[in-house]
Amino acid sequence: MRKIEFFDTTLRDGEQSAGINLNTKEKLEIARQLEKYGVSIIEAGFPASSPGDFEAVKLIADTVKNSVVTGLARSIKSDIETSWEALKGGVQPHLHTFIATSPIHMQYKLNKTPEQVIEIAVESVKLAKKYFPLVQWSAEDATRSDKDFLVRIMNEVIKAGATTINIPDTVGYASPIEYGALFKYLSENVTGIEKVKLSAHCHDDLGMAVANTLAAIENGATQVEGTINGIGERAGNAALEEVAVALHIRNDYYQADSGIILKETKRTSQLVSQLTGVVIQPNKAVVGKNAFAHESGIHQDGMLKNPETYEIITPDLIGDVATELVLGKHSGRHAFFTRAAEMGFQLSDEKLNAAFVAFKKLADRKKEIAEEDLFVLLTDQQVKSGEVELYELEELVVHYENNVPTSTITVKVPSGEQVVETCAGSGAVEAIFNTLEKIVNGEVRILDYRVSSVSKGRDALGEAVINLTFNGKTSTGRNASQDVLKASARAYINAINRQLVNVHKRTSRSRSVNRCL
Ligand SMILES: [Zn+2]
């Protein structure tokens, strides 16, 4: 059975999409989970793009042992050298470098002739090989490039020492038959291609990313790239969990093994969704909330007689197991710690104790604590930076006077003093945001704001996710609480705090503004 290497770019291609910004701790947490999930390669970021990215890539390369860690570099000397500094601590240092090869990109973006592009690609691969044992070279916008030009440039970069050749469908333009044919053509015409890994990287602009990836596998790809939950630029990347499950369920057809630990699928998907704030659509294949729900009477009847009548994937396969054991008010420290360990959390004693306190507080107000609640609670502890919160919510009062919602908020500000402000709004949330804007002393624009319920029932935790710009910089804040107004206020403050303590400073990305304030 041939092995397909899984190259995960959740932390690079996924993280660079609109509205997502993860701090170093969160990136490390995702990387650790990807390692458990069994991906061969983790693309941890773009080290030369910002000091924050550099720091995160370095930490991940120094920590992860069972997956190769890579970073992206343009065909620029300083990018490659900076990447080496970030990645050299890895078990097998790996660099991912690229240059555009399509006529439109070469002419308008690079302003270079095809000959110059070949020269730059060869030089950058040669330079990378001075440092890295593993060098992946990508032909950006390959699917809109001239096939014979691809053959020429690939002949040269393989000669220069590239160990993986990636053929990305950067703009999500190819159809499965075309993309498969391109792999076949290159496999048959590029000199030395059998000595290197051949990789697929697909985007979902036309909804064909996973289908294209599978077509590439059928036509010689030995590595596939994608992200968890398919997050990424624009319509996103190929969802790796879908590719892995397809290879497993249709093993009779693909005859290929992914090396992915499928039982870690649900957990990996949940973690990425929680930390990025990107909600999974309910009908999404494999990990959607409804992926295993059968509503039709005919289906339900069949399922009762034999589950295989309508169910090709079992929830069990992806680790979506319904746990009977729910914790409640009377659960003690031991039961809580055992459950946390069973769920795969490895927290320090200090963090476990803090999580237990939060659990007790919640259990006082909520009858049954579901797996989802525990997951949110424990992950929050796991990624907590331990730094002092600069702004801290102390008290929140909302009242309506003549139908006008007004909020009065007490916040501990960075100087240590308490500040109280009051503001009205056309809704309670707007009143809260208006009040907080006064307190944080800067211009805040709300780009996106969402509240969703973590588990079932009227006493469920509500999770608020807010994406805002504060004095021109973008960040995302999150908080879960039974009171959605409090969760919203805390998520807002969390977004502001992240910028002030932030390690991960990156220039703000422009994005259209959803009206909120
Ligand atoms: Zn991409």
Coordinates of C-alpha atoms and ligand atoms in Angstrom, one line a residue:
M1 CA 0.0 0.0 0.0
R2 CA 1.5 3.4 -0.9
K3 CA 1.8 6.1 1.7
I4 CA 0.6 9.6 1.1
E5 CA 2.3 12.2 3.2
F6 CA -0.1 14.7 4.8
F7 CA 1.3 18.3 4.8
D8 CA -0.8 20.5 7.0
T9 CA -0.8 24.3 6.4
T10 CA -3.5 25.3 8.9
L11 CA -1.0 27.5 10.7
R12 CA 0.2 29.2 7.4
D13 CA -2.3 29.2 4.6
G14 CA -5.2 28.8 7.1
E15 CA -4.0 31.4 9.5
Q16 CA -3.4 34.0 6.8
S17 CA -7.2 34.1 6.0
A18 CA -9.4 37.0 7.0
G19 CA -10.4 37.3 10.6
I20 CA -8.0 34.7 12.0
N21 CA -5.1 35.6 14.2
L22 CA -3.6 33.1 16.6
N23 CA -1.1 33.9 19.3
T24 CA 2.0 31.8 19.8
K25 CA 0.5 29.6 22.6
E26 CA -2.5 28.9 20.4
K27 CA -0.4 28.0 17.4
L28 CA 1.7 25.7 19.6
E29 CA -1.4 24.0 20.9
I30 CA -2.7 23.4 17.3
A31 CA 0.8 22.1 16.2
R32 CA 0.8 19.6 19.1
Q33 CA -2.6 18.4 18.2
L34 CA -1.5 18.0 14.5
E35 CA 1.4 16.0 15.7
K36 CA -1.0 13.7 17.5
Y37 CA -3.2 13.6 14.5
G38 CA -0.3 12.1 12.6
V39 CA 0.4 14.7 9.9
S40 CA 3.8 14.2 8.3
I41 CA 4.7 17.9 7.9
I42 CA 3.4 21.0 9.7
E43 CA 3.8 24.3 8.0
A44 CA 4.0 26.5 11.0
G45 CA 4.1 29.9 9.4
F46 CA 6.0 32.4 7.3
P47 CA 9.1 33.3 9.5
A48 CA 10.2 36.3 7.5
S49 CA 6.7 37.9 7.6
S50 CA 6.8 39.2 11.2
P51 CA 8.6 38.7 14.5
G52 CA 5.5 37.0 15.8
D53 CA 5.5 34.5 13.0
F54 CA 9.2 33.9 13.5
E55 CA 8.8 33.2 17.2
A56 CA 5.9 30.8 16.7
V57 CA 7.6 28.9 14.0
K58 CA 10.8 28.6 16.1
L59 CA 8.9 27.4 19.1
I60 CA 7.0 24.8 17.1
A61 CA 10.1 23.6 15.4
D62 CA 11.9 23.2 18.7
T63 CA 8.9 21.4 20.3
V64 CA 7.4 19.1 17.8
K65 CA 9.3 15.8 17.4
N66 CA 7.1 13.4 15.4
S67 CA 6.2 15.6 12.5
V68 CA 8.6 17.6 10.2
V69 CA 8.2 21.3 10.7
T70 CA 8.5 23.7 7.8
G71 CA 8.1 27.4 7.1
L72 CA 7.4 29.4 3.9
A73 CA 10.0 31.6 2.3
R74 CA 9.9 33.7 -0.9
S75 CA 12.8 33.3 -3.3
I76 CA 14.7 35.9 -1.4
K77 CA 18.0 35.4 0.4
S78 CA 16.9 37.1 3.6
D79 CA 13.7 35.0 3.7
I80 CA 15.6 31.8 3.4
E81 CA 18.2 32.8 6.0
T82 CA 15.6 34.0 8.5
S83 CA 13.7 30.7 8.0
W84 CA 16.8 28.8 8.8
E85 CA 17.1 30.6 12.1
A86 CA 13.5 29.7 12.9
L87 CA 13.6 26.1 11.7
K88 CA 17.1 24.8 12.5
G89 CA 16.0 23.3 15.8
G90 CA 13.6 20.9 14.1
V91 CA 14.2 17.2 13.9
Q92 CA 14.5 17.4 10.1
P93 CA 14.7 21.1 9.0
H94 CA 12.5 21.6 6.0
L95 CA 12.0 24.7 3.9
H96 CA 9.1 25.6 1.6
T97 CA 10.1 28.1 -1.1
F98 CA 8.1 29.2 -4.1
I99 CA 8.0 31.4 -7.1
A100 CA 5.1 32.1 -9.5
T101 CA 5.2 30.4 -12.9
S102 CA 2.1 31.5 -14.7
P103 CA 2.4 34.1 -17.5
I104 CA 0.0 36.5 -15.7
H105 CA 2.0 36.3 -12.4
M106 CA 5.4 36.4 -14.0
Q107 CA 4.5 39.5 -16.2
Y108 CA 2.4 41.5 -13.7
K109 CA 3.4 40.5 -10.3
L110 CA 7.1 39.6 -10.7
N111 CA 7.8 41.7 -13.8
K112 CA 10.3 39.0 -14.9
T113 CA 10.9 36.9 -18.0
P114 CA 10.4 33.2 -17.8
E115 CA 14.3 32.8 -18.1
Q116 CA 14.8 35.1 -15.1
V117 CA 12.2 33.1 -13.1
I118 CA 14.1 29.9 -13.8
E119 CA 17.3 31.5 -12.7
I120 CA 15.8 32.9 -9.4
A121 CA 14.2 29.5 -8.6
V122 CA 17.4 27.6 -9.1
E123 CA 19.4 30.1 -7.0
S124 CA 17.0 30.0 -4.2
V125 CA 16.8 26.2 -4.1
K126 CA 20.6 26.1 -4.1
L127 CA 20.8 28.6 -1.3
A128 CA 18.2 26.7 0.7
K129 CA 20.1 23.4 0.3
K130 CA 23.1 24.9 1.9
Y131 CA 21.1 24.9 5.1
F132 CA 18.2 22.5 4.8
P133 CA 18.2 18.8 4.1
L134 CA 14.6 19.0 2.9
V135 CA 13.6 21.7 0.4
Q136 CA 10.1 21.9 -1.1
W137 CA 9.8 24.1 -4.2
S138 CA 6.3 25.3 -5.3
A139 CA 5.3 26.6 -8.7
E140 CA 2.8 29.2 -7.6
D141 CA -0.3 29.3 -9.9
A142 CA 0.9 26.1 -11.5
T143 CA -2.5 25.3 -12.9
R144 CA -2.5 28.4 -15.1
S145 CA 1.1 27.9 -16.1
D146 CA 2.4 26.6 -19.4
K147 CA 3.0 22.9 -19.0
D148 CA 6.2 22.8 -20.9
F149 CA 7.5 25.7 -18.9
L150 CA 6.7 23.8 -15.8
V151 CA 8.7 20.8 -17.1
R152 CA 11.7 23.1 -17.8
I153 CA 11.7 24.8 -14.5
M154 CA 11.1 21.6 -12.5
N155 CA 14.0 19.9 -14.3
E156 CA 16.2 22.7 -13.1
V157 CA 15.0 22.9 -9.5
I158 CA 15.3 19.2 -9.1
K159 CA 18.9 19.4 -10.4
A160 CA 19.5 22.2 -7.9
G161 CA 18.5 19.9 -5.0
A162 CA 14.7 20.3 -4.3
T163 CA 13.4 17.2 -2.5
T164 CA 9.7 17.9 -3.0
I165 CA 7.9 19.5 -6.0
N166 CA 4.6 21.1 -5.2
I167 CA 2.0 21.9 -8.0
P168 CA -0.5 24.2 -6.4
D169 CA -3.9 25.2 -7.7
T170 CA -3.3 28.6 -6.1
V171 CA -6.5 30.2 -7.4
G172 CA -8.8 27.1 -7.2
Y173 CA -9.2 27.0 -10.9
A174 CA -8.6 23.4 -12.0
S175 CA -11.1 20.6 -12.5
P176 CA -10.2 17.1 -11.1
I177 CA -9.6 15.6 -14.6
E178 CA -7.3 18.5 -15.6
Y179 CA -5.5 18.6 -12.3
G180 CA -4.9 14.8 -12.5
A181 CA -3.7 15.1 -16.1
L182 CA -1.2 17.7 -15.1
F183 CA 0.3 15.4 -12.4
K184 CA 0.5 12.6 -15.0
Y185 CA 2.1 14.8 -17.6
L186 CA 4.7 16.2 -15.2
S187 CA 5.4 12.7 -13.8
E188 CA 6.1 11.5 -17.3
N189 CA 8.1 14.4 -18.5
V190 CA 10.1 15.9 -15.7
T191 CA 13.6 14.5 -15.4
G192 CA 14.3 13.0 -11.9
I193 CA 10.7 13.4 -10.7
E194 CA 10.7 9.8 -9.4
K195 CA 13.4 10.8 -6.9
V196 CA 11.4 13.6 -5.3
K197 CA 8.0 13.9 -3.6
L198 CA 5.2 15.2 -5.7
S199 CA 2.7 17.4 -3.8
A200 CA -0.8 18.7 -4.4
H201 CA -2.1 21.9 -2.9
C202 CA -5.7 22.9 -3.7
H203 CA -8.0 25.8 -3.0
D204 CA -11.7 25.6 -2.9
D205 CA -12.9 28.5 -5.0
L206 CA -15.0 26.3 -7.2
G207 CA -15.7 23.8 -4.5
M208 CA -13.3 21.2 -6.0
A209 CA -10.3 21.3 -3.6
V210 CA -10.8 17.8 -2.1
A211 CA -11.8 16.3 -5.4
N212 CA -8.7 17.8 -7.1
T213 CA -6.5 16.5 -4.2
L214 CA -7.9 13.0 -4.7
A215 CA -7.4 13.2 -8.4
A216 CA -3.8 14.2 -7.8
I217 CA -3.3 11.1 -5.6
E218 CA -4.7 8.9 -8.4
N219 CA -2.2 10.4 -10.8
G220 CA 1.0 10.2 -8.9
A221 CA 1.0 12.7 -6.0
T222 CA 2.8 11.3 -3.0
Q223 CA 2.0 14.3 -0.7
V224 CA -1.1 16.3 -0.2
E225 CA -1.5 19.7 1.4
G226 CA -4.5 21.2 3.1
T227 CA -5.9 22.5 6.4
I228 CA -8.1 21.3 9.2
N229 CA -11.8 22.2 8.5
G230 CA -10.6 23.5 5.1
I231 CA -9.9 27.0 6.5
G232 CA -7.8 29.3 4.4
E233 CA -7.5 32.1 2.0
R234 CA -10.8 33.0 0.3
A235 CA -12.9 29.8 0.0
G236 CA -10.2 27.9 1.9
N237 CA -7.9 24.9 1.2
A238 CA -8.6 21.2 0.8
A239 CA -9.9 19.9 4.1
L240 CA -7.3 17.3 5.2
E241 CA -9.8 15.4 7.4
E242 CA -12.0 14.8 4.3
V243 CA -9.1 13.6 2.3
A244 CA -7.9 11.3 5.1
V245 CA -11.4 9.8 5.6
A246 CA -11.9 9.4 1.8
L247 CA -8.6 7.4 1.6
H248 CA -9.8 5.2 4.5
I249 CA -13.4 4.6 3.5
R250 CA -12.5 4.1 -0.2
N251 CA -9.3 2.3 0.4
D252 CA -10.5 -0.4 -2.1
Y253 CA -10.3 2.3 -4.8
Y254 CA -7.4 4.6 -3.8
Q255 CA -5.2 1.8 -2.2
A256 CA -3.3 4.4 -0.3
D257 CA -2.6 5.0 3.4
S258 CA -2.5 8.5 5.0
G259 CA -0.8 7.6 8.3
I260 CA -3.5 9.9 9.9
I261 CA -4.8 8.8 13.3
L262 CA -8.5 9.1 12.4
K263 CA -9.7 8.9 16.0
E264 CA -8.1 12.3 16.6
T265 CA -10.1 14.0 13.8
K266 CA -13.0 15.4 15.9
R267 CA -10.7 16.7 18.6
T268 CA -8.4 18.4 16.0
S269 CA -11.3 19.9 14.2
Q270 CA -12.9 21.2 17.4
L271 CA -9.6 22.7 18.6
V272 CA -9.0 24.5 15.3
S273 CA -12.5 25.8 15.2
Q274 CA -12.4 27.0 18.8
L275 CA -9.0 28.8 18.6
T276 CA -9.5 30.4 15.2
G277 CA -13.1 31.3 15.9
V278 CA -14.1 29.8 12.5
V279 CA -17.4 28.0 12.9
I280 CA -17.8 24.6 11.1
Q281 CA -20.9 24.5 8.8
P282 CA -23.3 21.9 10.2
N283 CA -23.5 20.0 7.0
K284 CA -19.7 19.8 6.4
A285 CA -18.5 16.4 5.4
V286 CA -16.8 14.3 8.2
V287 CA -16.8 17.0 11.0
G288 CA -20.1 18.9 10.6
K289 CA -22.5 18.7 13.5
N290 CA -25.1 17.0 11.2
A291 CA -22.6 14.7 9.4
F292 CA -24.1 11.6 11.0
A293 CA -27.6 12.8 11.7
H294 CA -30.3 10.8 9.8
E295 CA -33.6 12.7 9.8
S296 CA -35.6 10.9 7.1
G297 CA -38.0 8.2 8.4
I298 CA -36.9 5.8 5.7
H299 CA -33.2 6.3 6.6
Q300 CA -33.9 5.9 10.3
D301 CA -35.8 2.7 9.7
G302 CA -33.0 1.3 7.7
M303 CA -30.4 2.4 10.2
L304 CA -32.3 0.6 13.0
K305 CA -32.3 -2.6 10.9
N306 CA -28.6 -2.3 9.9
P307 CA -26.6 0.9 10.3
E308 CA -24.7 0.1 7.2
T309 CA -27.8 0.7 5.1
Y310 CA -27.1 4.4 5.1
E311 CA -24.0 5.1 7.2
I312 CA -20.7 4.8 5.4
I313 CA -18.7 6.6 8.1
T314 CA -19.3 6.0 11.8
P315 CA -18.9 8.7 14.3
D316 CA -16.6 6.4 16.2
L317 CA -14.1 6.3 13.3
I318 CA -13.4 10.0 13.7
G319 CA -13.4 9.9 17.5
D320 CA -16.8 11.5 17.9
V321 CA -17.8 9.3 20.8
A322 CA -20.8 10.2 23.0
T323 CA -19.6 10.0 26.5
E324 CA -22.0 8.7 29.1
L325 CA -20.1 10.2 31.9
V326 CA -21.2 13.8 32.5
L327 CA -19.8 15.8 35.3
G328 CA -21.9 17.9 37.6
K329 CA -21.9 19.9 40.8
H330 CA -20.9 17.0 43.0
S331 CA -18.0 15.8 40.8
G332 CA -14.8 16.0 42.7
R333 CA -11.3 16.9 41.8
H334 CA -10.4 13.3 41.0
A335 CA -13.3 12.8 38.5
F336 CA -12.5 16.1 36.8
F337 CA -8.7 15.3 36.5
T338 CA -9.5 11.9 35.2
R339 CA -11.9 13.2 32.6
A340 CA -9.3 15.9 31.5
A341 CA -6.7 13.2 31.0
E342 CA -9.1 11.0 29.1
M343 CA -9.8 13.9 26.8
G344 CA -6.1 14.1 26.1
F345 CA -5.2 17.3 28.0
Q346 CA -1.9 17.4 29.7
L347 CA -2.0 20.4 31.9
S348 CA 0.3 21.5 34.7
D349 CA -1.0 21.1 38.2
E350 CA -1.5 24.9 38.5
K351 CA -3.5 25.0 35.3
L352 CA -5.5 21.9 36.2
N353 CA -6.4 23.5 39.5
A354 CA -7.4 26.7 37.8
A355 CA -9.6 24.7 35.4
F356 CA -11.2 22.9 38.3
V357 CA -12.1 26.2 39.9
A358 CA -13.7 27.3 36.7
F359 CA -15.5 24.0 36.4
K360 CA -16.9 24.3 39.9
K361 CA -18.1 27.8 39.2
L362 CA -19.9 26.6 36.1
A363 CA -21.3 23.5 37.8
D364 CA -23.0 25.7 40.4
R365 CA -25.0 27.2 37.7
K366 CA -25.3 24.5 35.1
K367 CA -26.9 21.1 35.9
E368 CA -24.8 18.9 33.6
I369 CA -21.4 19.7 32.2
A370 CA -21.1 18.4 28.7
E371 CA -18.0 17.2 27.0
E372 CA -18.1 20.4 24.9
D373 CA -18.1 22.6 28.0
L374 CA -15.1 20.8 29.4
F375 CA -13.3 21.1 26.1
V376 CA -13.7 24.9 26.0
L377 CA -12.8 25.2 29.7
L378 CA -9.7 23.1 29.5
T379 CA -8.5 24.6 26.2
D380 CA -8.9 28.1 27.7
Q381 CA -6.5 27.1 30.5
Q382 CA -4.1 25.4 28.1
V383 CA -3.6 28.4 25.9
K384 CA -3.7 31.0 28.7
S385 CA -0.4 32.9 28.5
G386 CA 0.0 33.5 32.2
E387 CA 0.6 37.2 31.4
V388 CA -1.3 39.8 33.3
E389 CA -4.5 40.8 31.8
L390 CA -4.1 44.5 31.0
Y391 CA -7.8 45.3 30.9
E392 CA -10.0 43.3 33.1
L393 CA -13.8 43.3 33.4
E394 CA -15.0 43.8 36.9
E395 CA -18.6 44.6 36.7
L396 CA -21.2 44.8 34.0
V397 CA -24.7 46.3 34.4
V398 CA -27.2 46.6 31.6
H399 CA -30.6 48.2 32.0
Y400 CA -33.3 49.5 29.8
E401 CA -34.7 53.0 30.3
N402 CA -37.6 54.0 28.0
N403 CA -36.6 51.1 25.8
V404 CA -33.0 52.4 25.5
P405 CA -30.4 49.9 26.6
T406 CA -27.6 51.4 28.7
S407 CA -24.6 49.7 30.1
T408 CA -22.4 50.7 33.0
I409 CA -19.1 48.9 33.1
T410 CA -16.3 48.8 35.6
V411 CA -12.9 47.8 34.2
K412 CA -9.5 47.5 35.8
V413 CA -7.2 49.3 33.4
P414 CA -3.5 48.7 32.9
S415 CA -2.5 51.4 35.5
G416 CA -4.3 49.3 38.1
E417 CA -7.1 51.8 38.7
Q418 CA -10.8 51.1 38.2
V419 CA -12.6 53.0 35.5
V420 CA -16.4 53.2 35.3
E421 CA -18.2 54.4 32.2
T422 CA -21.8 54.4 31.0
C423 CA -23.1 54.5 27.4
A424 CA -26.3 53.8 25.6
G425 CA -26.8 52.0 22.3
S426 CA -29.6 50.8 20.0
G427 CA -29.1 47.3 21.5
A428 CA -27.5 45.9 24.7
V429 CA -24.4 44.6 22.8
E430 CA -23.9 47.9 21.1
A431 CA -24.3 49.7 24.4
I432 CA -21.5 47.5 25.9
F433 CA -19.2 48.0 22.9
N434 CA -19.7 51.8 23.1
T435 CA -18.9 51.8 26.7
L436 CA -15.8 49.7 26.3
E437 CA -14.6 51.8 23.5
K438 CA -14.6 54.8 25.8
I439 CA -12.6 52.9 28.4
V440 CA -9.9 51.5 26.1
N441 CA -9.1 54.9 24.8
G442 CA -8.7 54.2 21.1
E443 CA -10.6 53.8 17.9
V444 CA -12.3 50.5 17.7
R445 CA -14.0 49.1 14.6
I446 CA -16.0 45.9 14.8
L447 CA -15.3 43.7 11.8
D448 CA -17.2 40.6 12.9
Y449 CA -19.1 39.5 16.0
R450 CA -20.7 36.1 16.7
V451 CA -22.3 34.3 19.6
S452 CA -22.8 30.5 19.5
S453 CA -23.9 28.0 22.0
V454 CA -21.2 25.5 23.1
S455 CA -23.5 22.7 24.2
K456 CA -27.2 22.0 24.4
G457 CA -29.9 23.4 26.7
R458 CA -31.0 26.8 27.9
D459 CA -28.2 26.9 30.5
A460 CA -25.5 26.3 27.8
L461 CA -22.3 28.2 27.6
G462 CA -22.4 30.9 25.0
E463 CA -19.2 31.6 23.2
A464 CA -18.6 35.1 21.8
V465 CA -16.0 35.7 19.1
I466 CA -15.2 39.2 18.0
N467 CA -12.9 40.4 15.3
L468 CA -12.0 44.1 15.6
T469 CA -9.5 46.7 14.7
F470 CA -8.0 48.8 17.5
N471 CA -6.1 51.8 16.4
G472 CA -5.8 50.2 13.0
K473 CA -4.6 46.8 14.1
T474 CA -6.7 43.7 13.8
S475 CA -7.2 41.0 16.4
T476 CA -9.7 38.4 17.4
G477 CA -11.0 37.9 21.0
R478 CA -13.0 35.0 22.4
N479 CA -14.8 34.2 25.6
A480 CA -17.3 31.7 26.8
S481 CA -19.8 32.3 29.6
Q482 CA -23.4 31.4 30.4
D483 CA -24.2 35.1 30.1
V484 CA -23.7 36.1 26.5
L485 CA -23.5 39.8 27.3
K486 CA -20.6 39.1 29.7
A487 CA -19.0 36.8 27.2
S488 CA -19.3 39.6 24.5
A489 CA -17.7 42.2 26.8
R490 CA -14.9 39.8 27.8
A491 CA -14.3 38.8 24.2
Y492 CA -14.0 42.5 23.3
I493 CA -11.5 43.1 26.1
N494 CA -9.6 39.9 25.1
A495 CA -9.2 41.2 21.6
I496 CA -7.8 44.5 23.0
N497 CA -5.5 42.8 25.5
R498 CA -4.1 40.5 22.8
Q499 CA -2.9 43.5 20.9
L500 CA -1.4 45.2 23.9
V501 CA 0.5 42.1 25.2
N502 CA 0.8 40.8 21.7
V503 CA 3.7 38.8 20.6
H504 CA 2.2 38.3 17.3
K505 CA 2.1 41.7 15.8
R506 CA 1.2 41.8 12.2
T507 CA 0.0 44.7 10.1
S508 CA -3.7 45.0 10.0
R509 CA -5.4 43.3 7.0
S510 CA -8.1 45.4 5.3
R511 CA -11.5 43.9 5.4
S512 CA -15.0 45.2 4.9
V513 CA -16.7 46.3 8.0
N514 CA -19.9 44.6 9.2
R515 CA -22.1 47.2 10.8
C516 CA -22.2 46.8 14.5
L517 CA -21.2 49.9 16.3
Ligands
ZN1 ZN -2.5 28.1 -0.7

